[in-house]
Amino acid sequence: MTMTRNLCDSGSVSPPPATAGTRPAPRLSPLVLLSLGALAWRFGFGVYRAIYNNFLVEVHGIRPEQLGLIESIREVPGLLVVFLVALVAGLAPSLVTGAACLLLAAGLLLYPFAGGFGHLVAITLLFSTGFHMLFPPQNSLVLHHAGEGKKGQWLGRIEGVGSAAALGAMAMTALLVSRLGFRGLFFLGAAVALGGAVAFFLTPGPDRLMVRSRGLGLRREYFSYYVMTLVQGARRHFFLVFALYNLVEVHEVPTATVATLLTVSGVALVATRPLLGRLADRFGETRVLAWCFGLVAAVFTGYAFVRDVRLIYLLFFLDSVLTFELVIVLYAYRIARGEGVAAALAGGSTVGHITGVIVPFVGGLIWKFAGPSATFLFGTAVCLFGLFHAVRVGRRQALEAPARPSPSSPA
């Protein structure tokens, strides 16, 4: 994203100097404000993640096909985020980020008042629009304020702050759900997220959010990467939608236990993500992807046939920590060096959200007419396809490697 100059640099009148005997009001730095904003909205999202499925089942009795439709609609803003951001490109990124955070907070606030399926769809669409609109302007503000050589460091710091806030929210939910109930927790998440919106509104920055429109950025030479992203997107939504629904609807796992499982697996992810990256560096991305797709296929098969809830907890934990988007990003970097990486990743994001719209809807219908085992076996088949694709691409790379010069070789 291209940034214009800050309003303070574009001829605006400077405030008068402080008179003798007075102190200027202390101001938080922009990066501190952005950190507070990220902490607040990720806390609200953590509360949502911990209670959402139990809320749908226990309060509204949502059926699987209804859940699939809600989740498909939830992913539509993610599919259209490029166009949504383009619509607000003339506004200040701090304004866009604050408004997106307000939408997210409004969704959390309204969930307890939902009167039925139609209300849930509308509120989820509102919440999801805010969620998906947050990332582009928030990241552009971080990049704008971070000094040269520290941009990646600050992106990582703020992501770390947000992840810690989400984990804290889920742990808190496990402790307080019996006292506050769904309504109280939604209100708490909304109040904290509202504080994040205030922090974003107070963050200075450019007067316009500039976006380079290049369409969807799909290219034929990145086809193998798009296929992997497509399969990973499908696998992700089998987990987010149906693995959680399986815990709540089929095995009647209470909210506190779900929140505890999410917290424990989230902490474990801190270790497994770097581990997968190191394995990819050592053995190659396609080999690690084949292992991951194979393991997830086994987990989904377990969901289909295991009835012991303790084993279901173990499967859910394994499913949670097998988050390997990082390995797919590394593969994209391998095949699309230089400026092509951004185009490949942008196209991959679009492709991933396509499965986000399709998989929940189709999986919900399969659950309704054939049962949960059929839904998870469908997921197994998708992951096995991913495994065979990764093996095929790896073999092709091995055949092409001797004839292809390394990036460090002289031209």
Short mmCIF file of N, CA and C in Angstrom, two decimals, residues 157-230:
data_model
loop_
_atom_site.label_atom_id
_atom_site.label_comp_id
_atom_site.label_asym_id
_atom_site.label_seq_id
_atom_site.Cartn_x
_atom_site.Cartn_y
_atom_site.Cartn_z
N ARG A 157 5.69 -7.83 16.69
CA ARG A 157 5.34 -7.46 18.07
C ARG A 157 3.83 -7.30 18.23
N ILE A 158 3.22 -6.58 17.31
CA ILE A 158 1.79 -6.32 17.44
C ILE A 158 0.99 -7.60 17.22
N GLU A 159 1.45 -8.46 16.33
CA GLU A 159 0.79 -9.77 16.17
C GLU A 159 0.93 -10.58 17.45
N GLY A 160 2.10 -10.50 18.10
CA GLY A 160 2.30 -11.21 19.35
C GLY A 160 1.40 -10.69 20.46
N VAL A 161 1.26 -9.36 20.53
CA VAL A 161 0.35 -8.76 21.52
C VAL A 161 -1.08 -9.24 21.29
N GLY A 162 -1.51 -9.25 20.03
CA GLY A 162 -2.86 -9.70 19.72
C GLY A 162 -3.08 -11.16 20.06
N SER A 163 -2.10 -12.00 19.72
CA SER A 163 -2.24 -13.43 20.03
C SER A 163 -2.31 -13.67 21.52
N ALA A 164 -1.48 -12.97 22.29
CA ALA A 164 -1.52 -13.11 23.74
C ALA A 164 -2.86 -12.66 24.30
N ALA A 165 -3.42 -11.58 23.74
CA ALA A 165 -4.72 -11.10 24.20
C ALA A 165 -5.82 -12.11 23.92
N ALA A 166 -5.78 -12.72 22.74
CA ALA A 166 -6.79 -13.73 22.40
C ALA A 166 -6.69 -14.93 23.32
N LEU A 167 -5.46 -15.38 23.60
CA LEU A 167 -5.29 -16.51 24.52
C LEU A 167 -5.78 -16.15 25.92
N GLY A 168 -5.46 -14.94 26.37
CA GLY A 168 -5.93 -14.51 27.68
C GLY A 168 -7.44 -14.46 27.75
N ALA A 169 -8.07 -14.01 26.67
CA ALA A 169 -9.53 -13.95 26.64
C ALA A 169 -10.15 -15.33 26.72
N MET A 170 -9.55 -16.30 26.00
CA MET A 170 -10.10 -17.66 26.04
C MET A 170 -9.91 -18.30 27.41
N ALA A 171 -8.75 -18.05 28.03
CA ALA A 171 -8.53 -18.58 29.38
C ALA A 171 -9.50 -17.95 30.37
N MET A 172 -9.72 -16.65 30.25
CA MET A 172 -10.65 -15.95 31.13
C MET A 172 -12.08 -16.47 30.93
N THR A 173 -12.42 -16.77 29.68
CA THR A 173 -13.75 -17.31 29.39
C THR A 173 -13.98 -18.63 30.11
N ALA A 174 -12.95 -19.49 30.08
CA ALA A 174 -13.07 -20.78 30.77
C ALA A 174 -13.35 -20.60 32.25
N LEU A 175 -12.82 -19.55 32.85
CA LEU A 175 -12.98 -19.31 34.29
C LEU A 175 -14.30 -18.62 34.63
N LEU A 176 -14.77 -17.73 33.72
CA LEU A 176 -15.89 -16.85 34.07
C LEU A 176 -17.21 -17.19 33.41
N VAL A 177 -17.24 -18.17 32.50
CA VAL A 177 -18.48 -18.42 31.77
C VAL A 177 -19.62 -18.82 32.70
N SER A 178 -19.33 -19.52 33.77
CA SER A 178 -20.41 -19.94 34.69
C SER A 178 -20.98 -18.75 35.45
N ARG A 179 -20.20 -17.68 35.62
CA ARG A 179 -20.67 -16.50 36.34
C ARG A 179 -21.31 -15.47 35.41
N LEU A 180 -20.67 -15.21 34.29
CA LEU A 180 -21.15 -14.15 33.41
C LEU A 180 -22.15 -14.64 32.37
N GLY A 181 -22.06 -15.90 31.98
CA GLY A 181 -22.94 -16.40 30.94
C GLY A 181 -22.55 -15.85 29.57
N PHE A 182 -23.26 -16.29 28.53
CA PHE A 182 -22.95 -15.83 27.17
C PHE A 182 -23.16 -14.32 27.04
N ARG A 183 -24.26 -13.83 27.58
CA ARG A 183 -24.57 -12.41 27.44
C ARG A 183 -23.48 -11.54 28.07
N GLY A 184 -23.09 -11.86 29.30
CA GLY A 184 -22.07 -11.06 29.97
C GLY A 184 -20.73 -11.10 29.25
N LEU A 185 -20.37 -12.27 28.71
CA LEU A 185 -19.09 -12.39 28.01
C LEU A 185 -19.11 -11.62 26.69
N PHE A 186 -20.21 -11.68 25.96
CA PHE A 186 -20.32 -10.89 24.73
C PHE A 186 -20.21 -9.39 25.05
N PHE A 187 -20.88 -8.97 26.11
CA PHE A 187 -20.81 -7.55 26.48
C PHE A 187 -19.39 -7.15 26.88
N LEU A 188 -18.70 -8.03 27.61
CA LEU A 188 -17.32 -7.74 28.00
C LEU A 188 -16.42 -7.63 26.77
N GLY A 189 -16.55 -8.59 25.85
CA GLY A 189 -15.75 -8.54 24.63
C GLY A 189 -16.03 -7.29 23.81
N ALA A 190 -17.31 -6.89 23.74
CA ALA A 190 -17.68 -5.69 22.99
C ALA A 190 -17.09 -4.44 23.63
N ALA A 191 -17.12 -4.36 24.97
CA ALA A 191 -16.60 -3.18 25.66
C ALA A 191 -15.10 -3.03 25.44
N VAL A 192 -14.37 -4.14 25.52
CA VAL A 192 -12.92 -4.07 25.31
C VAL A 192 -12.62 -3.71 23.85
N ALA A 193 -13.34 -4.32 22.91
CA ALA A 193 -13.13 -4.00 21.49
C ALA A 193 -13.45 -2.54 21.20
N LEU A 194 -14.45 -1.99 21.88
CA LEU A 194 -14.77 -0.57 21.71
C LEU A 194 -13.59 0.29 22.14
N GLY A 195 -12.91 -0.09 23.21
CA GLY A 195 -11.70 0.62 23.61
C GLY A 195 -10.64 0.57 22.53
N GLY A 196 -10.54 -0.55 21.81
CA GLY A 196 -9.61 -0.65 20.70
C GLY A 196 -9.95 0.32 19.58
N ALA A 197 -11.24 0.49 19.31
CA ALA A 197 -11.65 1.45 18.28
C ALA A 197 -11.21 2.86 18.65
N VAL A 198 -11.36 3.22 19.94
CA VAL A 198 -10.91 4.54 20.40
C VAL A 198 -9.42 4.70 20.17
N ALA A 199 -8.64 3.67 20.49
CA ALA A 199 -7.18 3.74 20.30
C ALA A 199 -6.83 3.94 18.83
N PHE A 200 -7.54 3.26 17.94
CA PHE A 200 -7.26 3.42 16.51
C PHE A 200 -7.64 4.83 16.03
N PHE A 201 -8.78 5.34 16.49
CA PHE A 201 -9.18 6.69 16.09
C PHE A 201 -8.16 7.73 16.53
N LEU A 202 -7.51 7.50 17.66
CA LEU A 202 -6.54 8.45 18.20
C LEU A 202 -5.15 8.32 17.55
N THR A 203 -4.96 7.29 16.76
CA THR A 203 -3.65 7.08 16.14
C THR A 203 -3.47 8.02 14.96
N PRO A 204 -2.42 8.84 14.97
CA PRO A 204 -2.17 9.70 13.80
C PRO A 204 -1.67 8.86 12.64
N GLY A 205 -1.73 9.45 11.46
CA GLY A 205 -1.25 8.73 10.29
C GLY A 205 -1.53 9.49 9.02
N PRO A 206 -1.37 8.85 7.88
CA PRO A 206 -1.63 9.50 6.60
C PRO A 206 -3.09 9.93 6.49
N ASP A 207 -3.34 10.89 5.61
CA ASP A 207 -4.72 11.36 5.46
C ASP A 207 -5.52 10.52 4.48
N ARG A 208 -4.86 9.60 3.78
CA ARG A 208 -5.58 8.75 2.84
C ARG A 208 -4.98 7.36 2.85
N LEU A 209 -5.83 6.36 2.70
CA LEU A 209 -5.40 4.97 2.53
C LEU A 209 -5.33 4.70 1.04
N MET A 210 -4.13 4.58 0.53
CA MET A 210 -3.94 4.38 -0.90
C MET A 210 -3.80 2.90 -1.20
N VAL A 211 -4.50 2.44 -2.23
CA VAL A 211 -4.49 1.03 -2.61
C VAL A 211 -4.18 0.92 -4.08
N ARG A 212 -3.26 0.05 -4.40
CA ARG A 212 -2.97 -0.25 -5.80
C ARG A 212 -3.87 -1.38 -6.24
N SER A 213 -4.76 -1.11 -7.16
CA SER A 213 -5.70 -2.13 -7.62
C SER A 213 -5.09 -2.89 -8.79
N ARG A 214 -4.88 -4.20 -8.59
CA ARG A 214 -4.32 -5.04 -9.63
C ARG A 214 -5.20 -6.26 -9.88
N GLY A 215 -6.48 -6.14 -9.61
CA GLY A 215 -7.37 -7.27 -9.78
C GLY A 215 -7.09 -8.33 -8.74
N LEU A 216 -7.34 -9.59 -9.10
CA LEU A 216 -7.15 -10.68 -8.16
C LEU A 216 -5.73 -11.21 -8.16
N GLY A 217 -4.92 -10.85 -9.16
CA GLY A 217 -3.52 -11.22 -9.16
C GLY A 217 -3.25 -12.70 -9.37
N LEU A 218 -4.17 -13.44 -10.01
CA LEU A 218 -3.96 -14.86 -10.26
C LEU A 218 -3.07 -15.05 -11.48
N ARG A 219 -2.07 -15.94 -11.33
CA ARG A 219 -1.14 -16.20 -12.43
C ARG A 219 -0.96 -17.70 -12.61
N ARG A 220 -0.84 -18.10 -13.86
CA ARG A 220 -0.77 -19.52 -14.16
C ARG A 220 0.45 -20.18 -13.52
N GLU A 221 1.58 -19.48 -13.47
CA GLU A 221 2.80 -20.10 -12.95
C GLU A 221 2.73 -20.41 -11.44
N TYR A 222 1.72 -19.85 -10.76
CA TYR A 222 1.56 -20.12 -9.33
C TYR A 222 0.45 -21.13 -9.06
N PHE A 223 0.09 -21.89 -10.08
CA PHE A 223 -1.05 -22.80 -9.96
C PHE A 223 -0.87 -23.79 -8.81
N SER A 224 0.33 -24.37 -8.68
CA SER A 224 0.54 -25.37 -7.62
C SER A 224 0.36 -24.75 -6.24
N TYR A 225 0.78 -23.50 -6.08
CA TYR A 225 0.60 -22.79 -4.81
C TYR A 225 -0.88 -22.55 -4.54
N TYR A 226 -1.63 -22.17 -5.57
CA TYR A 226 -3.06 -21.93 -5.39
C TYR A 226 -3.79 -23.22 -4.97
N VAL A 227 -3.39 -24.34 -5.55
CA VAL A 227 -4.03 -25.62 -5.18
C VAL A 227 -3.77 -25.93 -3.71
N MET A 228 -2.52 -25.74 -3.28
CA MET A 228 -2.21 -25.99 -1.87
C MET A 228 -2.99 -25.06 -0.95
N THR A 229 -3.11 -23.80 -1.35
CA THR A 229 -3.88 -22.84 -0.55
C THR A 229 -5.35 -23.21 -0.52
N LEU A 230 -5.86 -23.69 -1.65
CA LEU A 230 -7.25 -24.11 -1.74
C LEU A 230 -7.53 -25.26 -0.76
#
